[in-house]
PDB file of C-alpha atoms in Angstrom:
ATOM      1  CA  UNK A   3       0.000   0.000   0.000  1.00 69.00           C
ATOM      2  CA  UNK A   4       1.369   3.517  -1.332  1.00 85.00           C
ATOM      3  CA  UNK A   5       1.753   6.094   1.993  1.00 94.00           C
ATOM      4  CA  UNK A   6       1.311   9.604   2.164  1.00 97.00           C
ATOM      5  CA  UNK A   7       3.370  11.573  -1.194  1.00 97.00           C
ATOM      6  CA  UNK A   8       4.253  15.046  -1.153  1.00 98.00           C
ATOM      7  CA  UNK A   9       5.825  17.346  -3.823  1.00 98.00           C
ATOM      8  CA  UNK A  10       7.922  18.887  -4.760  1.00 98.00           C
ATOM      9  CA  UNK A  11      10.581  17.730  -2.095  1.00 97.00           C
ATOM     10  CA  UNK A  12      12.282  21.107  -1.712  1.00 97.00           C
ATOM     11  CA  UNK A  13      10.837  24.286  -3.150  1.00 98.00           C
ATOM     12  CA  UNK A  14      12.987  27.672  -3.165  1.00 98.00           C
ATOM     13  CA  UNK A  15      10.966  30.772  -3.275  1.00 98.00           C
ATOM     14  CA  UNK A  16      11.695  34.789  -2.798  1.00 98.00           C
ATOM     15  CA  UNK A  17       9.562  36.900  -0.143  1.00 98.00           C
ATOM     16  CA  UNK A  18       6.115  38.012  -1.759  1.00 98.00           C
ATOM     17  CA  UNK A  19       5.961  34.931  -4.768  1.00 98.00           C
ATOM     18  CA  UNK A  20       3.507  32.148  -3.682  1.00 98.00           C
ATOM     19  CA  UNK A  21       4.213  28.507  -3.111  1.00 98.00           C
ATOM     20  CA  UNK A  22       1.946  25.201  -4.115  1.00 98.00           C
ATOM     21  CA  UNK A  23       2.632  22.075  -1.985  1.00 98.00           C
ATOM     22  CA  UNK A  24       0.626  18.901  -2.861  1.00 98.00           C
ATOM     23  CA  UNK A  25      -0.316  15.969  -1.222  1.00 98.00           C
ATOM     24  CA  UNK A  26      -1.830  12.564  -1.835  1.00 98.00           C
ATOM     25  CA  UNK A  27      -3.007  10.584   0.746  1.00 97.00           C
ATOM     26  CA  UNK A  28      -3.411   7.088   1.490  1.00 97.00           C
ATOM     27  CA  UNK A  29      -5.812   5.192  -0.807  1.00 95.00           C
ATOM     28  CA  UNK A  30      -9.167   5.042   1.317  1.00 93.00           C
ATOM     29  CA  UNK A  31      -8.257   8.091   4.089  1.00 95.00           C
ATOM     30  CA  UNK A  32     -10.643  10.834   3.389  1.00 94.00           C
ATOM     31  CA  UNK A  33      -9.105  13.371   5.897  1.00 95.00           C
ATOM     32  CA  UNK A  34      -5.861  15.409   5.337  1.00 97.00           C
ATOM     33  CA  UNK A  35      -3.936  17.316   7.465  1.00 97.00           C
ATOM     34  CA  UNK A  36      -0.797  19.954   6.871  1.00 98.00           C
ATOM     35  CA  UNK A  37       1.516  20.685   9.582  1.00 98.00           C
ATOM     36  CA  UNK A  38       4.369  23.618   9.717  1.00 98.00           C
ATOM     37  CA  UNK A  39       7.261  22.698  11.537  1.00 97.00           C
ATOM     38  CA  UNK A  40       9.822  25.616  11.760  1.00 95.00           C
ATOM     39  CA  UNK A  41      13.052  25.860  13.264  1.00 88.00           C
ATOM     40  CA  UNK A  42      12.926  26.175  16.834  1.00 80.00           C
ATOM     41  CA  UNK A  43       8.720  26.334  16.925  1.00 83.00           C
ATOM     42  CA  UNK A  44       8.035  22.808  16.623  1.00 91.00           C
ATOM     43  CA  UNK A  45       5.317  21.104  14.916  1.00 96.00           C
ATOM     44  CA  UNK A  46       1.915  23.616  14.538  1.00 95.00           C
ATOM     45  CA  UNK A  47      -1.187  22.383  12.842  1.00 95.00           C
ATOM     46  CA  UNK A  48      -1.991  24.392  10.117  1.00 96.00           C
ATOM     47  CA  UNK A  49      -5.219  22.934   7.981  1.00 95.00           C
ATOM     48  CA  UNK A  50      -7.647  20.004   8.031  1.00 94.00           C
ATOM     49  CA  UNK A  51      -9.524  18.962   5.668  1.00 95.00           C
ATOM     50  CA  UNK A  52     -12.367  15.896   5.006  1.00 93.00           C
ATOM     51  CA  UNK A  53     -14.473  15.266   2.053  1.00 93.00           C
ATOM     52  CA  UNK A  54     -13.699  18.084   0.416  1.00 93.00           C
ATOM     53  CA  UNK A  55     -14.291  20.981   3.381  1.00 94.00           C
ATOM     54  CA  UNK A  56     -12.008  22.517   5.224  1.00 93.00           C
ATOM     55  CA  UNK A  57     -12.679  21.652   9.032  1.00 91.00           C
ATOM     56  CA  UNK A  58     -10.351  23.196  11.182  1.00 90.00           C
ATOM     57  CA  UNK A  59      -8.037  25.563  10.675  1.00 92.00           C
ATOM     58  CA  UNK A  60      -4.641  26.416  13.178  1.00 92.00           C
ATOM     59  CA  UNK A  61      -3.837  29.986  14.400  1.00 92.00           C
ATOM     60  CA  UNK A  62      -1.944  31.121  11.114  1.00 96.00           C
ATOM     61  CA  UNK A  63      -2.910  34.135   8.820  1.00 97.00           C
ATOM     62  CA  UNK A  64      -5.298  34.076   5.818  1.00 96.00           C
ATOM     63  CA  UNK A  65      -1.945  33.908   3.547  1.00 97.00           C
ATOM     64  CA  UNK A  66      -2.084  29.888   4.596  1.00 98.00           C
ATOM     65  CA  UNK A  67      -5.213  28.599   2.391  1.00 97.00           C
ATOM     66  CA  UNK A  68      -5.789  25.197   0.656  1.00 96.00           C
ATOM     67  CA  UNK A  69      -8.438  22.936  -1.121  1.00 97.00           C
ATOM     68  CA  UNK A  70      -9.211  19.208  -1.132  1.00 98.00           C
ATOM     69  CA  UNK A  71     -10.051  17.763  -4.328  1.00 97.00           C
ATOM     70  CA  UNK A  72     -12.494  14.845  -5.013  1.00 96.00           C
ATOM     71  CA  UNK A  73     -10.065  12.303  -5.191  1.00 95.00           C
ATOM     72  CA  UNK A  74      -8.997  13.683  -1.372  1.00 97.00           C
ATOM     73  CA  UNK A  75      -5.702  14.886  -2.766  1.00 98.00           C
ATOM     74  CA  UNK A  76      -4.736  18.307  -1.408  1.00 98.00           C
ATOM     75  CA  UNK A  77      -3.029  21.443  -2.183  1.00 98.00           C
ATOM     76  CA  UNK A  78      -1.436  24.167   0.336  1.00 98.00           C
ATOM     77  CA  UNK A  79      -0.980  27.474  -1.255  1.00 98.00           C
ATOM     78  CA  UNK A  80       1.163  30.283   0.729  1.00 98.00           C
ATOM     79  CA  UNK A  81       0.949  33.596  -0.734  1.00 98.00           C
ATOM     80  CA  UNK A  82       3.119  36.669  -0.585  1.00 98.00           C
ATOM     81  CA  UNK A  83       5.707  34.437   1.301  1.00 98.00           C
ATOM     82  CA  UNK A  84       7.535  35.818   4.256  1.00 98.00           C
ATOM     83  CA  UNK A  85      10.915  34.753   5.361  1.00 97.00           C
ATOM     84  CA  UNK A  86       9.497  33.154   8.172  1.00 96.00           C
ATOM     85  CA  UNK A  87       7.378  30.922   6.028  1.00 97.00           C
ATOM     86  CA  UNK A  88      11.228  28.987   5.365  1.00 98.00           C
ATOM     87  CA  UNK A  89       9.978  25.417   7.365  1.00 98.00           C
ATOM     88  CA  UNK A  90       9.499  21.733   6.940  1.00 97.00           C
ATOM     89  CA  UNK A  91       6.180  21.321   5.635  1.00 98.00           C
ATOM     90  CA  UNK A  92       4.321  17.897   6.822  1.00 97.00           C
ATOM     91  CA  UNK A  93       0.743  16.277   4.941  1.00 97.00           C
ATOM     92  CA  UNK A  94      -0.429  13.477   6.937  1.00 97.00           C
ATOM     93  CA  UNK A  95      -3.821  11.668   6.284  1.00 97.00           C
ATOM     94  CA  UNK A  96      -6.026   9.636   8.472  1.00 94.00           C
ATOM     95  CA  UNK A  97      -9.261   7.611   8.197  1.00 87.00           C
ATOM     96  CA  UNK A  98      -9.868   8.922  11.610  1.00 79.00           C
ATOM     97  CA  UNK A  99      -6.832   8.110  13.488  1.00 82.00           C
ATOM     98  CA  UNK A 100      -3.727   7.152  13.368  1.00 92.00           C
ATOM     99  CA  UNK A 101      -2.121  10.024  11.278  1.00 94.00           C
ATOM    100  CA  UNK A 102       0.305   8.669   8.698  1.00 96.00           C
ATOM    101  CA  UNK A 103       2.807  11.424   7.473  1.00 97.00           C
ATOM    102  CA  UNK A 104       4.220  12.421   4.334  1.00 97.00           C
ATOM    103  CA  UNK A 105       7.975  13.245   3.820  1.00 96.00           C
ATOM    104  CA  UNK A 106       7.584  17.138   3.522  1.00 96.00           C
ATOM    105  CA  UNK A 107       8.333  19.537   1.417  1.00 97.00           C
ATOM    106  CA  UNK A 108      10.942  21.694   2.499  1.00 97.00           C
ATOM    107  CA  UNK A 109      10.306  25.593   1.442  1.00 98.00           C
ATOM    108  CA  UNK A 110      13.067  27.832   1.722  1.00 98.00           C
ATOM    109  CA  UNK A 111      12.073  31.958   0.764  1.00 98.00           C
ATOM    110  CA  UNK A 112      14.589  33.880   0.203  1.00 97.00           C
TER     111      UNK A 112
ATOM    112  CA  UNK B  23      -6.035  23.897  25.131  1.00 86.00           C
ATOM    113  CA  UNK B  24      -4.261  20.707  26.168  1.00 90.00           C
ATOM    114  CA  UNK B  25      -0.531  20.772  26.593  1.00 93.00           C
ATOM    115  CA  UNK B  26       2.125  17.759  25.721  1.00 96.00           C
ATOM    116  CA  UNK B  27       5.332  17.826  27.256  1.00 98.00           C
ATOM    117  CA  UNK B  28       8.588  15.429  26.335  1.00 98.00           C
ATOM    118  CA  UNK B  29      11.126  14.535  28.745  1.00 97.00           C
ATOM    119  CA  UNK B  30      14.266  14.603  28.526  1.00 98.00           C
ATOM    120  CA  UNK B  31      14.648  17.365  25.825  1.00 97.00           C
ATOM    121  CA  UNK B  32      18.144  15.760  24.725  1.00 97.00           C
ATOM    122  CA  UNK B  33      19.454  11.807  25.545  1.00 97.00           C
ATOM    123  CA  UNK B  34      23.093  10.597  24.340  1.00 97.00           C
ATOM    124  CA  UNK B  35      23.549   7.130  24.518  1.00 96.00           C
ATOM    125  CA  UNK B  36      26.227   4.268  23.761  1.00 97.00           C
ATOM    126  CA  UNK B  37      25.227   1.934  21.262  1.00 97.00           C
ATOM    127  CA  UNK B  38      23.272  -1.138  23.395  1.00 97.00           C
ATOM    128  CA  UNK B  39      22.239   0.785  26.086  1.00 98.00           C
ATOM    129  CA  UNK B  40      18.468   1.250  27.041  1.00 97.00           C
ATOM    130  CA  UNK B  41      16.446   4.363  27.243  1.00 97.00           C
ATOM    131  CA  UNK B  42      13.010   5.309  28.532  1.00 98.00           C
ATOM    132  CA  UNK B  43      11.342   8.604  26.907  1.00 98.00           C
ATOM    133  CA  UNK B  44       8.330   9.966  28.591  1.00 98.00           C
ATOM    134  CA  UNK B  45       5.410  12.029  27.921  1.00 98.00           C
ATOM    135  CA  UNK B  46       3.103  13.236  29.924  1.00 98.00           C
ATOM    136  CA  UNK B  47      -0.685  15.201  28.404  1.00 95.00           C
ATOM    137  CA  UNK B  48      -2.633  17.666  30.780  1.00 94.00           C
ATOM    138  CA  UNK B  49      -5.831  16.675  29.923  1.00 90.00           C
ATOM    139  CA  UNK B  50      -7.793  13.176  29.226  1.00 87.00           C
ATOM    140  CA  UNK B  51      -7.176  11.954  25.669  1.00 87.00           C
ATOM    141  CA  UNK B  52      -8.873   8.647  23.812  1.00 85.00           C
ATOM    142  CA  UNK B  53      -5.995   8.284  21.416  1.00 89.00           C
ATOM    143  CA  UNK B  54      -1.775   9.065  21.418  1.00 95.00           C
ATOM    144  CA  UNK B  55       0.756   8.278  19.095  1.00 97.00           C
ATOM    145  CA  UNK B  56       4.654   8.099  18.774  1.00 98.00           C
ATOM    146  CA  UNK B  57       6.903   9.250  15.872  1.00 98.00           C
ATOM    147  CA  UNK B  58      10.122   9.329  15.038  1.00 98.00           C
ATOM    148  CA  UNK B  59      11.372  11.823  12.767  1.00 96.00           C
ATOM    149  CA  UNK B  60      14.407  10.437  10.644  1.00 89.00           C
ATOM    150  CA  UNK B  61      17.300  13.105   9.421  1.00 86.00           C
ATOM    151  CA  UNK B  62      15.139  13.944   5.547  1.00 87.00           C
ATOM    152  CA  UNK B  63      12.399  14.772   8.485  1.00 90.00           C
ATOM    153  CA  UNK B  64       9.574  12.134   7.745  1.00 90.00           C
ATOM    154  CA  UNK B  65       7.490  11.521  10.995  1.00 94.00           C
ATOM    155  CA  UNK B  66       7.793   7.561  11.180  1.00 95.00           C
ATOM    156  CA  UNK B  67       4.741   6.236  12.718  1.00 96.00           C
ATOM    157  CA  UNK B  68       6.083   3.939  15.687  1.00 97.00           C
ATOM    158  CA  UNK B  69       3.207   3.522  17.918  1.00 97.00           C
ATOM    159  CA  UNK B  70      -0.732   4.357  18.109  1.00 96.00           C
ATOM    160  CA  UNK B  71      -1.171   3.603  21.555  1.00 94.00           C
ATOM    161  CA  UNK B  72      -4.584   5.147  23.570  1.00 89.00           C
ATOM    162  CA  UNK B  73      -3.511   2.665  26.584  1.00 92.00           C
ATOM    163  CA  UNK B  74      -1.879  -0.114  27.396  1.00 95.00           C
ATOM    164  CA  UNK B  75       1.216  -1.202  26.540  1.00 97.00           C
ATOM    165  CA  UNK B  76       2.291  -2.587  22.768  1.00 97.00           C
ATOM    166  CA  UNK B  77       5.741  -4.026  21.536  1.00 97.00           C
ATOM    167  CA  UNK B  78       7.647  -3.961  18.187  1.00 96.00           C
ATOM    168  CA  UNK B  79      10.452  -5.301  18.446  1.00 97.00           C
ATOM    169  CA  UNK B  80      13.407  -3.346  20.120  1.00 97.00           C
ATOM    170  CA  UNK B  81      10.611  -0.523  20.914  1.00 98.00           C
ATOM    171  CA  UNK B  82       7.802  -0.499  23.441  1.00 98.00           C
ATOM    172  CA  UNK B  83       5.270   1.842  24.710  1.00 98.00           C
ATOM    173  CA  UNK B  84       2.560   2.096  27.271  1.00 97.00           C
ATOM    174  CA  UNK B  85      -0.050   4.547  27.997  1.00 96.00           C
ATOM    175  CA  UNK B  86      -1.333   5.163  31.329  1.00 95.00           C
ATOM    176  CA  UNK B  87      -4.229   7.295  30.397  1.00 91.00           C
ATOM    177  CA  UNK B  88      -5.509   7.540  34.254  1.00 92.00           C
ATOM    178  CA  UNK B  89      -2.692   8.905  35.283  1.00 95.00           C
ATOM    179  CA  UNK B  90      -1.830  11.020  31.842  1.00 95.00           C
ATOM    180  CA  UNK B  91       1.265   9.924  30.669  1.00 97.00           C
ATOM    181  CA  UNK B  92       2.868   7.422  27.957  1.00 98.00           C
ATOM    182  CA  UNK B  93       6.341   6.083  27.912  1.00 98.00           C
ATOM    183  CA  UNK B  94       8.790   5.031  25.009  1.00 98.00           C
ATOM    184  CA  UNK B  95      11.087   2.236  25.694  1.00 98.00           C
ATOM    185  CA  UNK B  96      13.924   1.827  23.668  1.00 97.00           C
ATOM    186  CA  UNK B  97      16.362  -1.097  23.791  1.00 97.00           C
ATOM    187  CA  UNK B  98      19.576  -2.247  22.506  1.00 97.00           C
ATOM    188  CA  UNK B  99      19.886   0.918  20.661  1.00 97.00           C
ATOM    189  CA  UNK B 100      21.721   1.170  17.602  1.00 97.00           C
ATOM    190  CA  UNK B 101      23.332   4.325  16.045  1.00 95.00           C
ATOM    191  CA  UNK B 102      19.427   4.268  13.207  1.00 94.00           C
ATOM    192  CA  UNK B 103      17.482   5.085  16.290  1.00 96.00           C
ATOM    193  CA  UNK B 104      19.065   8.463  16.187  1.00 95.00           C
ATOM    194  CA  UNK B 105      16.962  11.068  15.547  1.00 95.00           C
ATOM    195  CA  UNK B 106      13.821  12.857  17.280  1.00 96.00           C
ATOM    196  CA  UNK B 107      10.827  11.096  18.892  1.00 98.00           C
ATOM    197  CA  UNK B 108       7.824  13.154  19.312  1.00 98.00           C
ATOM    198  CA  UNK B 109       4.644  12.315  20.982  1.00 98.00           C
ATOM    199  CA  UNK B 110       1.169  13.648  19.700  1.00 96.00           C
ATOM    200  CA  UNK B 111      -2.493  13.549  21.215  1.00 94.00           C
ATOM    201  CA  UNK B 112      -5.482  14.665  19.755  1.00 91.00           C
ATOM    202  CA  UNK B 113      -6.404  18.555  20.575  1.00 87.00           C
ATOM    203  CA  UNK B 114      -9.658  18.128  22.188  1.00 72.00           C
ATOM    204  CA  UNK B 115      -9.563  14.208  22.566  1.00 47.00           C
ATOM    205  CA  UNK B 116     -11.351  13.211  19.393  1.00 50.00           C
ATOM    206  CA  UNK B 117     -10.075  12.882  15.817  1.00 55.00           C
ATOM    207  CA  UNK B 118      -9.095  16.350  14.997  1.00 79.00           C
ATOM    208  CA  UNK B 119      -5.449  17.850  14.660  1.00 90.00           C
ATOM    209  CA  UNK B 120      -2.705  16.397  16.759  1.00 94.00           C
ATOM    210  CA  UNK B 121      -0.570  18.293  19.386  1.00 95.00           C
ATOM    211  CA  UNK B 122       2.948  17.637  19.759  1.00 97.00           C
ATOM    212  CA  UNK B 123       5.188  17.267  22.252  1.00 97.00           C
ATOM    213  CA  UNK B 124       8.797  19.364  21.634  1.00 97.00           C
ATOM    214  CA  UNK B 125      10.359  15.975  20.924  1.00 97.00           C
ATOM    215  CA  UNK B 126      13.298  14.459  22.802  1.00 97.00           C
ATOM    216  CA  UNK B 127      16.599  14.427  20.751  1.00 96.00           C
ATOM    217  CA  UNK B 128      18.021  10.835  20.415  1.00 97.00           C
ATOM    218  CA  UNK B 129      21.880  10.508  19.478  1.00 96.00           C
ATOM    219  CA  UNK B 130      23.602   7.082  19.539  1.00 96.00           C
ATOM    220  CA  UNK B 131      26.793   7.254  19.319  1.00 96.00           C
ATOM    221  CA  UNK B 132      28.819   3.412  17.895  1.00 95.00           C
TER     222      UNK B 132
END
């Protein structure tokens, strides 16, 4: 069985462009979650969503937005990037629990 | 909300020896899982563990939910089980986005 995939791997940006980070989840999990985890801040929830609706949503500004799409795959879309955006970026999926992660995708802004 | 807390922050060991990592949650939780993030930064799922205690392998955990705390037992340990271990509950003890301990640092030196 396929786990969580995330592209791209690494993703290099400058302040004020916006950044696309996908995720696929697990064949049969209908929830996704993103995750920020930023040097020295640990690992924040960011987004959930399930069948298609966004459910939750973590203490970060309206800049942090994202869809799921029918198939439950999932896009996170940052826009006019900050330096501070630079962090390990973590998709995990669920059916309800446990949460399996992805590998991240590692944004850097410059 | 609830908070998750890791002890000890940082753990140096010879290769062989034993550890025990704890974790202690403030408030009642139904479900609690270990990871154990790997040097590219992929959360490895080790353990979904609401109570009890479960084995695999050279790794154990149990979960006294009572009394608000889980342990990670690690033995034999070999220089791979470097890395960081984090703990995670649920936020408001359902299935809903995970809270995370700060992680203890693992390094196992040959």
């Amino acid at each position: 069985e396929a786990g969580v995939t995330q592209s791209p791997t690494h993703l290099i940006k400058t302040r004020g462009q916006q950044a696309t980070l996908r995720c696929s989840p697990i064949s049969g999990h209908t929830s996704v979650y993103w995750y920020q985890q930023a040097l020295g801040l640990g690992l924040q929830f960011l987004l959930w969503y399930d069948e298609g609706e966004e459910r939750n949503r973590g203490n970060f500004p309206p800049r942090f937005s994202g869809r799921q799409f029918p198939n439950y795959s999932s896009e996170l879309n940052v826009n006019a990037l900050e330096l501070e955006d630079s962090a390990l970026y973590l998709c995990a999926s669920s059916p309800l629990a446990p949460q399996f992660f992805g590998p991240g995708t590692r944004l850097t802004v410059l | 909300g609830i908070q998750v807390e890791q002890s000890p922050p940082d753990l140096i060991l010879q290769e062989g020896a034993n550890s025990t990592l704890r974790c202690n949650f403030s408030d009642s939780v139904n479900n609690l899982q270990w990871f154990h993030q790997n040097p590219w930064g992929q959360l490895i799922n080790l353990f979904y563990i609401p109570s009890g205690t479960k084995q695999n392998g050279r790794l154990s955990a149990t979960t006294v939910a009572t009394e608000r705390y889980s342990l990670l037992y690690i033995s034999s340990s070999q220089t791979t089980d470097s890395g960081v271990y984090f703990c995670a509950v649920p936020s408001s003890g359902g299935y809903n986005k995970l809270i995370f301990g700060a992680g203890t640092r693992l390094a196992v030196h040959p």
